[in-house]
Short mmCIF file of N, CA and C in Angstrom, two decimals:
data_model
loop_
_atom_site.label_atom_id
_atom_site.label_comp_id
_atom_site.label_asym_id
_atom_site.label_seq_id
_atom_site.Cartn_x
_atom_site.Cartn_y
_atom_site.Cartn_z
N MET A 1 80.08 -33.51 -14.02
CA MET A 1 79.46 -34.20 -12.86
C MET A 1 80.65 -33.53 -11.62
N LYS A 2 81.64 -33.21 -12.26
CA LYS A 2 82.78 -32.31 -11.58
C LYS A 2 82.55 -31.16 -11.22
N ASN A 3 81.46 -30.40 -11.50
CA ASN A 3 81.42 -29.03 -11.48
C ASN A 3 79.76 -28.77 -10.33
N ILE A 4 78.95 -30.11 -10.39
CA ILE A 4 78.39 -30.78 -9.05
C ILE A 4 78.78 -30.78 -8.10
N LYS A 5 80.02 -31.75 -8.37
CA LYS A 5 80.39 -31.45 -7.17
C LYS A 5 81.57 -30.52 -6.05
N ASN A 6 81.60 -29.66 -6.70
CA ASN A 6 82.94 -28.47 -6.43
C ASN A 6 81.68 -27.97 -5.56
N GLU A 7 80.36 -27.60 -6.20
CA GLU A 7 79.06 -27.05 -5.95
C GLU A 7 78.54 -27.59 -4.50
N LEU A 8 78.77 -28.57 -4.47
CA LEU A 8 78.46 -29.18 -2.96
C LEU A 8 79.68 -29.57 -2.36
N LEU A 9 80.67 -29.50 -2.66
CA LEU A 9 81.60 -28.87 -1.45
C LEU A 9 81.81 -27.59 -0.77
N LYS A 10 81.57 -26.74 -2.05
CA LYS A 10 81.52 -25.39 -1.36
C LYS A 10 80.81 -25.18 -0.38
N ARG A 11 78.99 -25.78 -0.78
CA ARG A 11 78.04 -25.55 0.40
C ARG A 11 78.38 -25.97 1.63
N PHE A 12 79.17 -27.62 1.59
CA PHE A 12 79.50 -28.03 2.89
C PHE A 12 80.00 -27.12 3.38
N GLU A 13 81.10 -26.42 2.98
CA GLU A 13 82.08 -25.92 3.58
C GLU A 13 81.50 -24.87 4.30
N PHE A 14 80.50 -23.84 3.37
CA PHE A 14 79.75 -22.86 3.95
C PHE A 14 79.02 -23.31 5.10
N ASP A 15 78.13 -24.55 4.90
CA ASP A 15 77.19 -24.42 5.95
C ASP A 15 78.50 -24.75 7.20
N GLN A 16 79.24 -25.07 7.21
CA GLN A 16 80.08 -25.61 8.46
C GLN A 16 80.60 -24.81 9.45
N LYS A 17 80.76 -23.95 8.33
CA LYS A 17 81.55 -22.13 9.05
C LYS A 17 80.78 -21.31 9.97
N PHE A 18 79.71 -21.44 9.58
CA PHE A 18 78.22 -20.94 10.21
C PHE A 18 77.45 -21.67 11.29
N SER A 19 77.45 -23.51 11.07
CA SER A 19 76.63 -24.37 11.91
C SER A 19 76.90 -23.95 13.38
N GLY A 20 76.33 -23.72 13.85
CA GLY A 20 76.57 -24.08 15.41
C GLY A 20 76.27 -22.39 15.99
N LYS A 21 77.03 -21.40 15.09
CA LYS A 21 78.10 -20.49 15.40
C LYS A 21 76.60 -18.70 15.45
N ASP A 22 76.17 -19.19 14.33
CA ASP A 22 74.95 -17.89 14.01
C ASP A 22 74.11 -18.53 13.53
N ALA A 23 73.10 -18.08 14.33
CA ALA A 23 71.69 -19.18 13.87
C ALA A 23 71.01 -18.51 12.79
N VAL A 24 70.97 -17.34 12.90
CA VAL A 24 70.40 -17.20 11.39
C VAL A 24 70.78 -17.15 10.11
N MET A 25 72.51 -16.61 10.36
CA MET A 25 72.77 -17.14 9.40
C MET A 25 72.59 -18.58 9.06
N SER A 26 72.98 -19.45 9.78
CA SER A 26 73.12 -21.24 9.42
C SER A 26 71.36 -21.38 8.86
N LYS A 27 70.37 -20.70 9.64
CA LYS A 27 68.70 -21.46 9.04
C LYS A 27 69.22 -20.27 7.45
N LYS A 28 69.35 -19.28 7.22
CA LYS A 28 69.18 -18.80 5.71
C LYS A 28 70.58 -19.47 5.13
N ILE A 29 71.61 -20.28 5.17
CA ILE A 29 72.02 -20.99 4.86
C ILE A 29 71.47 -22.70 4.43
N TYR A 30 71.19 -23.19 5.30
CA TYR A 30 69.84 -24.64 5.80
C TYR A 30 68.96 -24.38 4.13
N CYS A 31 68.11 -23.08 4.25
CA CYS A 31 67.19 -23.11 3.08
C CYS A 31 67.68 -23.10 1.86
N GLU A 32 68.80 -22.19 1.42
CA GLU A 32 69.27 -21.85 0.62
C GLU A 32 69.96 -23.46 -0.23
N ASN A 33 70.22 -23.63 0.65
CA ASN A 33 71.45 -25.57 0.29
C ASN A 33 69.65 -26.39 0.01
N THR A 34 69.02 -26.36 1.22
CA THR A 34 67.91 -27.31 0.61
C THR A 34 67.28 -26.60 -0.93
N VAL A 35 67.10 -25.58 -1.07
CA VAL A 35 66.33 -25.24 -2.35
C VAL A 35 67.27 -25.64 -3.55
N TRP A 36 68.47 -25.04 -3.54
CA TRP A 36 69.33 -26.22 -4.56
C TRP A 36 69.71 -27.44 -4.75
N LEU A 37 69.26 -28.19 -3.37
CA LEU A 37 69.88 -29.46 -3.60
C LEU A 37 68.12 -29.89 -4.37
N LYS A 38 67.20 -29.60 -3.71
CA LYS A 38 66.18 -30.22 -4.55
C LYS A 38 66.09 -29.72 -6.08
N SER A 39 66.38 -28.82 -6.77
CA SER A 39 66.39 -28.85 -8.16
C SER A 39 67.92 -29.60 -8.47
N LEU A 40 68.62 -29.29 -8.10
CA LEU A 40 69.70 -30.75 -8.48
C LEU A 40 69.39 -31.93 -8.70
N ILE A 41 68.30 -32.76 -7.18
CA ILE A 41 68.02 -34.22 -7.19
C ILE A 41 66.69 -34.36 -8.08
N ALA A 42 66.33 -32.99 -8.70
CA ALA A 42 64.97 -32.95 -9.52
C ALA A 42 65.50 -33.25 -11.12
N LYS A 43 66.67 -33.20 -11.25
CA LYS A 43 67.62 -33.48 -12.95
C LYS A 43 68.46 -34.56 -12.23
N ILE A 44 69.00 -35.24 -11.28
CA ILE A 44 70.06 -36.28 -11.38
C ILE A 44 69.39 -37.43 -10.42
N GLY A 45 68.68 -37.14 -9.36
CA GLY A 45 68.42 -37.80 -8.15
C GLY A 45 69.29 -37.64 -7.31
N TRP A 46 69.68 -39.06 -6.60
CA TRP A 46 70.20 -38.43 -5.25
C TRP A 46 71.84 -38.39 -5.68
N PRO A 47 72.62 -37.36 -5.35
CA PRO A 47 74.16 -37.19 -5.81
C PRO A 47 74.91 -38.42 -5.15
N SER A 48 74.81 -39.67 -5.75
CA SER A 48 75.14 -40.29 -5.29
C SER A 48 76.96 -40.38 -5.11
N GLN A 49 77.58 -41.33 -4.61
CA GLN A 49 79.53 -41.23 -4.31
C GLN A 49 79.77 -41.85 -5.78
N GLU A 50 78.76 -42.68 -6.35
CA GLU A 50 79.04 -42.98 -8.18
C GLU A 50 79.00 -41.56 -9.35
N LEU A 51 78.20 -40.47 -8.74
CA LEU A 51 78.24 -39.63 -9.32
C LEU A 51 79.42 -38.79 -9.37
N VAL A 52 79.32 -38.42 -8.25
CA VAL A 52 79.74 -37.21 -7.59
C VAL A 52 80.90 -37.37 -6.39
N GLY A 53 81.60 -38.60 -6.04
CA GLY A 53 82.46 -39.08 -5.28
C GLY A 53 81.75 -39.34 -3.68
N ILE A 54 82.89 -39.84 -2.75
CA ILE A 54 82.27 -39.93 -1.43
C ILE A 54 81.98 -38.48 -0.91
N THR A 55 82.92 -37.33 -1.31
CA THR A 55 82.87 -36.20 -0.59
C THR A 55 81.72 -35.66 -1.22
N GLY A 56 81.68 -35.70 -2.39
CA GLY A 56 80.38 -34.86 -3.03
C GLY A 56 78.93 -35.69 -2.54
N GLU A 57 78.60 -36.74 -1.91
CA GLU A 57 77.55 -37.61 -1.30
C GLU A 57 77.67 -36.95 0.21
N GLN A 58 78.49 -36.83 0.75
CA GLN A 58 78.37 -36.68 2.10
C GLN A 58 78.16 -35.23 2.61
N SER A 59 78.58 -34.32 1.17
CA SER A 59 77.87 -32.75 1.41
C SER A 59 76.53 -33.06 1.35
N ALA A 60 76.32 -33.57 0.17
CA ALA A 60 74.47 -33.64 -0.03
C ALA A 60 73.74 -34.25 0.76
N TRP A 61 74.57 -35.39 1.79
CA TRP A 61 73.71 -35.71 3.18
C TRP A 61 73.98 -34.76 3.70
N LEU A 62 74.73 -33.85 3.80
CA LEU A 62 74.91 -32.99 5.42
C LEU A 62 73.70 -31.83 4.66
N ILE A 63 73.84 -31.49 3.80
CA ILE A 63 72.82 -30.22 3.60
C ILE A 63 71.42 -30.62 3.77
N THR A 64 70.90 -31.67 3.47
CA THR A 64 69.90 -33.19 3.71
C THR A 64 69.21 -32.86 5.20
N GLN A 65 70.90 -33.95 5.79
CA GLN A 65 70.82 -33.36 7.60
C GLN A 65 70.24 -32.14 8.07
N HIS A 66 70.44 -31.07 7.31
CA HIS A 66 70.32 -29.79 8.31
C HIS A 66 69.40 -29.30 7.70
N SER A 67 68.68 -29.77 6.49
CA SER A 67 67.62 -28.93 6.05
C SER A 67 66.37 -29.12 6.96
N LEU A 68 65.90 -28.14 7.22
CA LEU A 68 64.11 -27.53 7.98
C LEU A 68 63.74 -28.66 7.71
N ASP A 69 63.04 -28.91 5.93
CA ASP A 69 62.36 -29.48 5.48
C ASP A 69 62.14 -31.00 5.76
N ILE A 70 60.93 -31.20 6.90
CA ILE A 70 60.68 -32.88 6.90
C ILE A 70 60.74 -33.66 6.01
N ARG A 71 59.69 -33.07 5.13
CA ARG A 71 59.04 -33.51 3.67
C ARG A 71 60.63 -33.94 2.86
N PHE A 72 61.14 -33.19 2.53
CA PHE A 72 62.27 -33.26 1.72
C PHE A 72 63.63 -33.86 1.85
N GLN A 73 63.55 -34.30 3.76
CA GLN A 73 64.28 -35.28 4.15
C GLN A 73 63.81 -36.57 4.12
N GLU A 74 62.45 -36.85 4.15
CA GLU A 74 62.30 -38.42 4.05
C GLU A 74 62.49 -38.47 2.81
N LYS A 75 62.27 -37.62 1.82
CA LYS A 75 62.21 -38.21 0.16
C LYS A 75 63.79 -38.31 0.27
N CYS A 76 64.77 -37.60 0.34
CA CYS A 76 65.87 -38.20 0.48
C CYS A 76 66.03 -39.56 1.01
N LEU A 77 66.05 -39.97 2.25
CA LEU A 77 65.96 -41.40 3.25
C LEU A 77 65.26 -41.97 2.27
N GLY A 78 64.54 -41.76 1.50
CA GLY A 78 64.01 -42.82 0.10
C GLY A 78 64.82 -43.29 -0.72
N LEU A 79 65.67 -41.94 -1.05
CA LEU A 79 66.73 -42.32 -2.16
C LEU A 79 67.63 -43.15 -2.04
N ILE A 80 68.19 -42.51 -0.75
CA ILE A 80 69.31 -43.15 -0.13
C ILE A 80 69.31 -44.64 0.18
N ASN A 81 67.97 -44.70 0.61
CA ASN A 81 67.63 -46.65 0.82
C ASN A 81 67.47 -47.14 0.24
N VAL A 82 67.54 -46.89 -1.39
CA VAL A 82 67.43 -47.72 -2.51
C VAL A 82 68.82 -48.27 -3.15
N LEU A 83 69.69 -47.42 -2.21
CA LEU A 83 71.16 -47.55 -2.91
C LEU A 83 71.93 -48.35 -2.33
N PRO A 84 72.82 -49.15 -3.04
CA PRO A 84 73.57 -50.20 -2.27
C PRO A 84 74.18 -49.35 -0.70
N LEU A 85 74.13 -50.52 0.01
CA LEU A 85 74.41 -49.93 1.81
C LEU A 85 76.08 -49.80 1.47
N THR A 86 76.78 -49.03 1.16
CA THR A 86 77.92 -48.80 1.70
C THR A 86 77.84 -47.90 3.53
N LYS A 87 79.37 -48.21 4.15
CA LYS A 87 79.79 -48.06 5.25
C LYS A 87 78.94 -46.59 5.41
N GLU A 88 79.36 -45.81 4.74
CA GLU A 88 78.87 -44.06 4.77
C GLU A 88 77.52 -43.88 4.96
N ARG A 89 76.73 -44.66 3.58
CA ARG A 89 75.28 -44.65 3.85
C ARG A 89 74.52 -45.39 4.78
N LYS A 90 75.09 -46.48 5.13
CA LYS A 90 74.21 -46.79 6.32
C LYS A 90 74.49 -45.62 7.78
N GLU A 91 75.60 -44.74 8.23
CA GLU A 91 75.10 -43.59 9.05
C GLU A 91 74.63 -42.86 8.04
N TYR A 92 74.66 -42.23 7.04
CA TYR A 92 73.73 -41.39 6.99
C TYR A 92 72.23 -42.04 7.23
N ILE A 93 71.97 -42.97 6.57
CA ILE A 93 70.92 -43.55 7.22
C ILE A 93 70.26 -43.37 8.73
N ALA A 94 71.09 -43.71 9.38
CA ALA A 94 71.19 -43.46 10.71
C ALA A 94 70.93 -42.02 11.33
N TYR A 95 71.42 -41.42 11.16
CA TYR A 95 71.13 -39.92 11.09
C TYR A 95 69.51 -39.27 10.95
N LEU A 96 69.60 -39.22 9.38
CA LEU A 96 68.73 -39.00 8.88
C LEU A 96 67.84 -39.67 9.14
N THR A 97 67.60 -40.67 9.70
CA THR A 97 66.40 -41.40 10.43
C THR A 97 65.75 -40.71 11.70
N ASP A 98 67.28 -40.36 12.89
CA ASP A 98 67.01 -39.73 13.68
C ASP A 98 66.41 -38.47 13.74
N SER A 99 67.34 -37.68 12.79
CA SER A 99 66.39 -36.48 12.72
C SER A 99 64.93 -36.17 12.11
N ILE A 100 64.35 -37.13 11.46
CA ILE A 100 63.22 -36.54 10.81
C ILE A 100 62.70 -37.25 12.24
N LEU A 101 63.08 -38.50 12.82
CA LEU A 101 61.90 -38.76 14.23
C LEU A 101 61.71 -37.90 14.95
N VAL A 102 63.24 -36.90 15.46
CA VAL A 102 62.87 -35.97 16.61
C VAL A 102 62.28 -34.64 16.01
N LYS A 103 62.38 -34.20 14.83
CA LYS A 103 61.58 -33.06 14.56
C LYS A 103 59.97 -33.73 14.02
N LYS A 104 59.68 -34.88 14.16
CA LYS A 104 58.12 -35.83 14.51
C LYS A 104 57.92 -35.54 15.84
N GLU A 105 59.07 -35.36 16.77
CA GLU A 105 58.57 -35.22 18.41
C GLU A 105 58.71 -37.04 18.58
N ARG A 106 59.19 -37.53 18.10
CA ARG A 106 58.99 -39.03 18.16
C ARG A 106 60.49 -39.72 18.75
N LYS A 107 60.50 -41.01 19.65
CA LYS A 107 61.90 -41.45 19.97
C LYS A 107 62.99 -41.60 18.99
N GLN A 108 64.26 -41.58 19.21
CA GLN A 108 65.11 -41.85 17.81
C GLN A 108 65.44 -42.75 17.93
N ILE A 109 66.46 -43.99 16.34
CA ILE A 109 66.29 -45.13 17.17
C ILE A 109 67.72 -45.31 16.94
N TYR A 110 68.80 -44.57 16.99
CA TYR A 110 70.19 -44.80 16.88
C TYR A 110 70.87 -43.76 17.73
N GLY A 111 70.04 -42.88 18.06
CA GLY A 111 70.72 -42.07 19.45
C GLY A 111 71.62 -40.65 18.77
N THR A 112 71.75 -40.55 17.54
CA THR A 112 72.51 -39.43 16.90
C THR A 112 71.87 -38.27 17.51
N GLN A 113 70.68 -37.66 17.74
CA GLN A 113 70.34 -36.27 17.90
C GLN A 113 70.33 -36.20 19.39
N PHE A 114 71.13 -34.62 19.64
CA PHE A 114 71.44 -33.85 21.12
C PHE A 114 71.09 -33.09 20.72
N PHE A 115 70.83 -31.90 22.50
CA PHE A 115 70.43 -31.15 22.48
C PHE A 115 71.19 -30.51 23.68
N ASN A 116 71.85 -29.69 23.54
CA ASN A 116 72.49 -28.90 24.87
C ASN A 116 73.28 -30.52 25.44
N GLY A 117 73.78 -30.88 25.08
CA GLY A 117 74.42 -32.12 25.13
C GLY A 117 73.65 -33.56 26.08
N GLU A 118 72.53 -33.20 25.90
CA GLU A 118 71.87 -34.63 26.20
C GLU A 118 70.97 -35.23 24.78
N PRO A 119 71.37 -36.34 24.83
CA PRO A 119 70.04 -36.91 23.81
C PRO A 119 68.49 -37.14 24.03
N PHE A 120 67.75 -36.52 22.58
CA PHE A 120 66.57 -36.67 22.71
C PHE A 120 66.56 -37.80 22.96
N PRO A 121 65.08 -38.11 23.69
CA PRO A 121 64.70 -39.59 23.78
C PRO A 121 64.61 -40.65 23.18
N ILE A 122 65.47 -41.75 23.46
CA ILE A 122 65.90 -42.92 22.39
C ILE A 122 64.72 -44.34 22.52
N GLU A 123 64.29 -44.43 21.52
CA GLU A 123 63.59 -45.69 21.69
C GLU A 123 64.37 -47.27 21.48
N ASP A 124 63.96 -48.12 22.39
CA ASP A 124 64.18 -49.12 23.21
C ASP A 124 65.96 -49.42 23.06
N GLU A 125 66.16 -48.64 24.34
CA GLU A 125 67.38 -48.17 24.76
C GLU A 125 68.32 -49.57 24.99
N ILE A 126 68.09 -50.42 25.64
CA ILE A 126 68.62 -51.63 25.57
C ILE A 126 69.66 -52.19 24.06
N ASN A 127 68.47 -52.39 23.39
CA ASN A 127 69.49 -52.67 22.38
C ASN A 127 70.15 -51.62 20.97
N LEU A 128 70.34 -50.14 21.77
CA LEU A 128 70.67 -49.20 21.10
C LEU A 128 72.04 -49.43 20.62
N ASP A 129 72.99 -49.61 21.14
CA ASP A 129 74.66 -50.39 20.71
C ASP A 129 74.49 -50.86 19.76
N LYS A 130 73.56 -52.27 19.93
CA LYS A 130 73.66 -53.23 18.45
C LYS A 130 73.00 -52.61 17.18
N ARG A 131 71.98 -51.43 17.24
CA ARG A 131 71.75 -50.85 16.52
C ARG A 131 72.81 -49.57 15.89
N ARG A 132 73.38 -49.25 16.87
CA ARG A 132 74.27 -48.65 16.32
C ARG A 132 75.22 -49.24 15.47
N GLU A 133 75.80 -50.34 15.87
CA GLU A 133 76.88 -51.19 15.39
C GLU A 133 76.06 -51.91 14.35
N GLU A 134 74.93 -52.18 13.66
CA GLU A 134 74.66 -52.31 12.34
C GLU A 134 75.01 -51.24 11.29
N SER A 135 74.41 -50.34 11.72
CA SER A 135 74.47 -49.00 10.97
C SER A 135 75.98 -48.43 11.23
N GLY A 136 76.88 -49.09 11.72
CA GLY A 136 78.18 -48.86 11.29
C GLY A 136 79.06 -47.68 12.65
N LEU A 137 77.95 -47.31 13.16
CA LEU A 137 78.24 -46.23 14.54
C LEU A 137 79.12 -46.61 15.57
N SER A 138 79.84 -45.77 16.50
CA SER A 138 80.41 -46.27 17.43
C SER A 138 79.60 -46.46 18.76
N SER A 139 80.03 -47.07 20.03
CA SER A 139 78.77 -47.16 21.03
C SER A 139 78.24 -45.95 21.45
N PHE A 140 77.16 -45.89 22.18
CA PHE A 140 76.23 -44.60 22.46
C PHE A 140 77.21 -44.30 23.61
N ILE A 141 78.01 -44.87 24.60
CA ILE A 141 78.63 -44.21 25.52
C ILE A 141 80.12 -43.50 24.98
N ALA A 142 80.37 -44.16 24.02
CA ALA A 142 81.83 -43.21 23.43
C ALA A 142 81.65 -42.11 22.28
N TYR A 143 80.22 -42.27 21.53
CA TYR A 143 79.68 -41.29 21.16
C TYR A 143 79.17 -39.79 22.01
N LYS A 144 78.52 -40.41 23.15
CA LYS A 144 77.77 -39.42 23.85
C LYS A 144 79.73 -38.71 24.43
N LYS A 145 80.67 -39.30 24.49
CA LYS A 145 81.43 -38.56 25.47
C LYS A 145 81.89 -37.32 24.27
N GLN A 146 82.06 -37.67 23.07
CA GLN A 146 82.19 -36.73 21.74
C GLN A 146 81.59 -35.48 21.71
N MET A 147 80.11 -35.35 22.46
CA MET A 147 79.27 -34.41 22.20
C MET A 147 79.63 -33.64 23.64
#
């Protein structure tokens, strides 16, 4: 599993190198990473921290988060949802859920997705911070300041 973890970390670093800087290159990397991760998941299931460590799973989540394939994102969300909830997985679930909802042009639940510094529409904003807290996320105001 060490080779898988190393490949996940390499792909994570490459993703981050171009993300938000070069749209064409980012899209190419996102697609290549999605194809690779689909193949890995078909062989071993979700690359959980139990298999590839915390940073390995985080890298798998980021690849999933950046994937342009909504069906793949939904599949991965389902795989993550059946694993024991860790602090990290709660956050992965929140971000991935919002990403999927925004791509489907629905209101996000956790307020994690932004465009040009503004959040995409949010469902039930009154209870947003409660949902964020339950998922291990900071308050929306604190989060928005980071954006």
